[in-house]
Amino acid sequence: MTDPLTEAPMAVGVDVTGVERIARLSSRRPGFAAKMFSPEELDYCQGRPERLAARWAAKEAVRKVYGSQGRSIPTYPSIAVTHRPGGAPEVLINGRPVPGL
């Protein structure tokens, strides 16, 4: 697949996870969420397991894209899902926006 504007190769990462699974992991392993999510992500997701599950799925998808391209796969804590001023999600790796994600 190529980007129609730049004709550069594109990669797509997809992941689906159950809200219940992430909620269960978070409650059974108190350190899980703190280890895998940024403080900002945890604040945004407080009391909303569906938000935490969405961020987990996004992190998994990002890791799949990197792996499919033979690139170094970022760690879960280095990937953060934030929001742009208009509300659209934005992926950061090591605090920097990732173009095209």
Coordinates of N, CA and C in Angstrom, one line a residue:
M1 N 0.9 -1.2 0.0 CA 0.0 0.0 0.0 C 0.9 1.2 0.0
T2 N 0.5 2.3 -0.7 CA 1.3 3.5 -0.8 C 0.4 4.7 -0.4
D3 N 1.1 5.7 0.1 CA 0.4 7.0 0.4 C 0.0 7.6 -0.9
P4 N -1.2 7.9 -1.2 CA -1.6 8.5 -2.5 C -1.0 9.9 -2.7
L5 N -0.6 10.6 -1.7 CA 0.0 11.9 -1.8 C 1.5 11.9 -2.1
T6 N 2.2 11.0 -1.5 CA 3.6 10.9 -1.6 C 4.1 9.7 -2.3
E7 N 3.3 8.8 -2.5 CA 3.6 7.5 -3.1 C 4.7 6.7 -2.3
A8 N 4.8 7.1 -1.1 CA 5.7 6.4 -0.1 C 5.0 5.1 0.4
P9 N 5.7 4.1 0.7 CA 5.1 2.9 1.2 C 4.4 3.2 2.6
M10 N 3.3 2.6 2.8 CA 2.6 2.8 4.1 C 2.5 1.5 4.8
A11 N 2.4 1.5 6.1 CA 2.2 0.3 6.9 C 1.0 0.6 7.8
V12 N 0.3 -0.4 8.1 CA -0.9 -0.3 9.0 C -0.7 -1.3 10.1
G13 N -0.9 -0.8 11.3 CA -0.9 -1.7 12.5 C -2.3 -1.7 13.1
V14 N -2.8 -2.9 13.4 CA -4.2 -3.0 14.0 C -4.1 -3.9 15.2
D15 N -4.9 -3.5 16.2 CA -5.0 -4.4 17.4 C -6.4 -4.2 18.0
V16 N -6.9 -5.2 18.5 CA -8.2 -5.2 19.2 C -7.9 -5.9 20.6
T17 N -8.4 -5.2 21.6 CA -8.2 -5.8 23.0 C -9.5 -5.6 23.7
G18 N -9.8 -6.5 24.6 CA -11.0 -6.5 25.4 C -10.8 -5.5 26.6
V19 N -11.9 -4.7 26.8 CA -11.9 -3.7 27.9 C -11.7 -4.5 29.2
E20 N -12.5 -5.6 29.3 CA -12.5 -6.4 30.6 C -11.1 -6.9 30.9
R21 N -10.4 -7.3 29.8 CA -9.0 -7.8 30.0 C -8.1 -6.8 30.6
I22 N -8.1 -5.6 30.1 CA -7.2 -4.5 30.6 C -7.7 -4.1 32.0
A23 N -9.0 -4.0 32.2 CA -9.4 -3.7 33.5 C -9.0 -4.7 34.6
R24 N -9.1 -6.0 34.2 CA -8.7 -7.1 35.1 C -7.2 -7.0 35.4
L25 N -6.4 -6.8 34.3 CA -4.9 -6.7 34.5 C -4.6 -5.5 35.4
S26 N -5.2 -4.4 35.3 CA -5.0 -3.2 36.1 C -5.3 -3.4 37.5
S27 N -6.4 -4.2 37.8 CA -6.8 -4.4 39.2 C -6.0 -5.5 39.8
R28 N -5.6 -6.5 39.1 CA -4.9 -7.6 39.7 C -3.4 -7.2 39.9
R29 N -2.9 -6.4 39.0 CA -1.5 -6.0 39.0 C -1.4 -4.5 39.1
P30 N -1.4 -4.0 40.4 CA -1.4 -2.5 40.5 C -0.3 -1.8 39.8
G31 N 0.8 -2.4 39.6 CA 1.9 -1.7 38.9 C 1.9 -1.8 37.4
F32 N 0.9 -2.6 36.9 CA 0.8 -2.7 35.4 C 0.6 -1.4 34.7
A33 N -0.4 -0.7 35.1 CA -0.8 0.6 34.5 C 0.3 1.6 34.6
A34 N 0.9 1.7 35.8 CA 1.9 2.7 36.0 C 3.2 2.4 35.2
K35 N 3.4 1.1 34.9 CA 4.6 0.7 34.1 C 4.4 0.9 32.6
M36 N 3.1 0.7 32.2 CA 2.9 0.7 30.7 C 2.3 2.0 30.2
F37 N 1.8 2.9 31.0 CA 1.2 4.2 30.6 C 1.8 5.4 31.2
S38 N 1.8 6.5 30.5 CA 2.4 7.7 31.0 C 1.4 8.3 32.1
P39 N 1.9 9.2 32.9 CA 1.1 9.8 33.9 C -0.1 10.5 33.3
E40 N 0.1 11.2 32.1 CA -0.9 11.9 31.4 C -2.0 10.9 30.9
E41 N -1.6 9.8 30.4 CA -2.5 8.8 29.9 C -3.4 8.3 31.1
L42 N -2.7 8.0 32.2 CA -3.4 7.5 33.4 C -4.4 8.5 33.9
D43 N -4.0 9.8 33.9 CA -5.0 10.9 34.3 C -6.2 10.9 33.4
Y44 N -6.0 10.8 32.1 CA -7.1 10.9 31.2 C -8.0 9.6 31.3
C45 N -7.4 8.5 31.6 CA -8.1 7.2 31.6 C -8.7 6.9 33.0
Q46 N -8.5 7.7 34.0 CA -8.9 7.4 35.4 C -10.4 7.0 35.4
G47 N -10.6 5.8 35.9 CA -12.0 5.4 36.1 C -12.7 5.0 34.8
R48 N -12.0 5.0 33.7 CA -12.5 4.7 32.3 C -11.7 3.6 31.7
P49 N -12.0 2.3 32.0 CA -11.2 1.2 31.4 C -11.2 1.2 29.9
E50 N -12.3 1.7 29.3 CA -12.4 1.6 27.8 C -11.3 2.5 27.2
R51 N -11.0 3.6 27.9 CA -9.9 4.5 27.4 C -8.6 3.9 27.6
L52 N -8.4 3.2 28.7 CA -7.1 2.5 28.9 C -6.9 1.4 27.9
A53 N -8.0 0.6 27.6 CA -7.9 -0.4 26.6 C -7.6 0.1 25.2
A54 N -8.2 1.3 24.9 CA -8.0 1.9 23.6 C -6.5 2.3 23.4
R55 N -5.9 2.8 24.5 CA -4.5 3.2 24.4 C -3.6 2.0 24.3
W56 N -4.0 0.9 25.0 CA -3.2 -0.3 24.9 C -3.3 -0.8 23.5
A57 N -4.4 -0.9 22.9 CA -4.6 -1.3 21.5 C -3.7 -0.4 20.6
A58 N -3.7 0.9 20.8 CA -3.0 1.8 19.9 C -1.5 1.5 20.1
K59 N -1.0 1.2 21.3 CA 0.4 0.9 21.5 C 0.8 -0.4 20.8
E60 N -0.1 -1.4 20.9 CA 0.1 -2.6 20.2 C 0.2 -2.4 18.7
A61 N -0.7 -1.6 18.2 CA -0.7 -1.3 16.7 C 0.6 -0.6 16.3
V62 N 1.1 0.3 17.1 CA 2.3 1.0 16.8 C 3.5 0.0 16.7
R63 N 3.5 -0.8 17.7 CA 4.6 -1.8 17.8 C 4.6 -2.8 16.6
K64 N 3.4 -3.1 16.1 CA 3.2 -4.0 14.9 C 3.8 -3.3 13.7
V65 N 3.4 -2.0 13.5 CA 4.0 -1.2 12.4 C 5.5 -1.2 12.4
Y66 N 6.1 -0.9 13.5 CA 7.5 -0.8 13.6 C 8.1 -2.2 13.3
G67 N 7.6 -3.3 13.9 CA 8.1 -4.6 13.7 C 7.9 -5.0 12.2
S68 N 6.8 -4.7 11.6 CA 6.6 -5.1 10.2 C 7.6 -4.4 9.2
Q69 N 8.2 -3.3 9.7 CA 9.1 -2.5 8.8 C 10.6 -2.9 9.2
G70 N 10.8 -3.8 10.1 CA 12.1 -4.2 10.5 C 12.8 -3.2 11.4
R71 N 12.0 -2.2 11.9 CA 12.6 -1.2 12.8 C 12.6 -1.6 14.2
S72 N 13.4 -1.0 15.0 CA 13.4 -1.2 16.4 C 12.1 -1.0 17.0
I73 N 11.5 -1.9 17.7 CA 10.2 -1.8 18.3 C 10.2 -1.0 19.6
P74 N 9.5 0.1 19.7 CA 9.5 0.9 20.9 C 8.8 0.2 22.1
T75 N 9.3 0.5 23.3 CA 8.7 -0.1 24.5 C 7.3 0.5 24.7
Y76 N 6.5 -0.2 25.5 CA 5.2 0.3 25.8 C 5.3 1.7 26.5
P77 N 6.1 1.8 27.5 CA 6.2 3.1 28.2 C 6.7 4.3 27.3
S78 N 7.4 4.0 26.2 CA 7.9 5.0 25.4 C 6.9 5.5 24.4
I79 N 5.8 4.8 24.3 CA 4.7 5.2 23.4 C 3.6 5.8 24.2
A80 N 3.1 7.0 23.8 CA 2.0 7.7 24.6 C 1.0 8.1 23.5
V81 N -0.3 7.9 23.9 CA -1.4 8.4 23.1 C -1.9 9.6 23.7
T82 N -1.8 10.8 23.1 CA -2.4 12.0 23.6 C -3.4 12.6 22.6
H83 N -3.8 13.8 22.8 CA -4.7 14.5 21.9 C -4.2 15.8 21.4
R84 N -4.5 16.0 20.2 CA -4.1 17.3 19.6 C -5.2 18.3 20.1
P85 N -4.9 19.6 19.9 CA -5.9 20.6 20.4 C -7.3 20.4 19.9
G86 N -7.5 19.9 18.7 CA -8.9 19.7 18.2 C -9.5 18.4 18.7
G87 N -8.7 17.6 19.5 CA -9.3 16.4 20.0 C -8.8 15.1 19.3
A88 N -8.2 15.2 18.2 CA -7.7 14.0 17.4 C -6.6 13.4 18.2
P89 N -6.6 12.1 18.2 CA -5.5 11.4 18.9 C -4.1 11.6 18.2
E90 N -3.1 11.6 19.0 CA -1.7 11.7 18.5 C -0.8 10.8 19.2
V91 N 0.0 10.1 18.5 CA 1.0 9.1 19.0 C 2.3 9.8 19.2
L92 N 2.9 9.7 20.4 CA 4.2 10.2 20.7 C 5.1 9.0 21.0
I93 N 6.3 9.1 20.6 CA 7.3 8.1 21.0 C 8.5 8.9 21.6
N94 N 8.8 8.5 22.8 CA 9.8 9.3 23.6 C 9.5 10.7 23.6
G95 N 8.2 11.1 23.7 CA 7.8 12.5 23.8 C 7.7 13.2 22.6
R96 N 8.0 12.6 21.4 CA 7.9 13.3 20.1 C 6.8 12.8 19.3
P97 N 6.1 13.7 18.6 CA 5.1 13.2 17.6 C 5.7 12.3 16.5
V98 N 4.9 11.4 16.1 CA 5.4 10.5 15.0 C 4.6 10.8 13.7
P99 N 5.2 11.4 12.7 CA 4.5 11.8 11.5 C 3.8 10.6 10.9
G100 N 2.6 10.8 10.5 CA 1.9 9.7 9.8 C 1.1 8.8 10.7
L101 N 1.3 8.9 12.0 CA 0.5 8.1 12.9 C -0.6 8.9 13.6

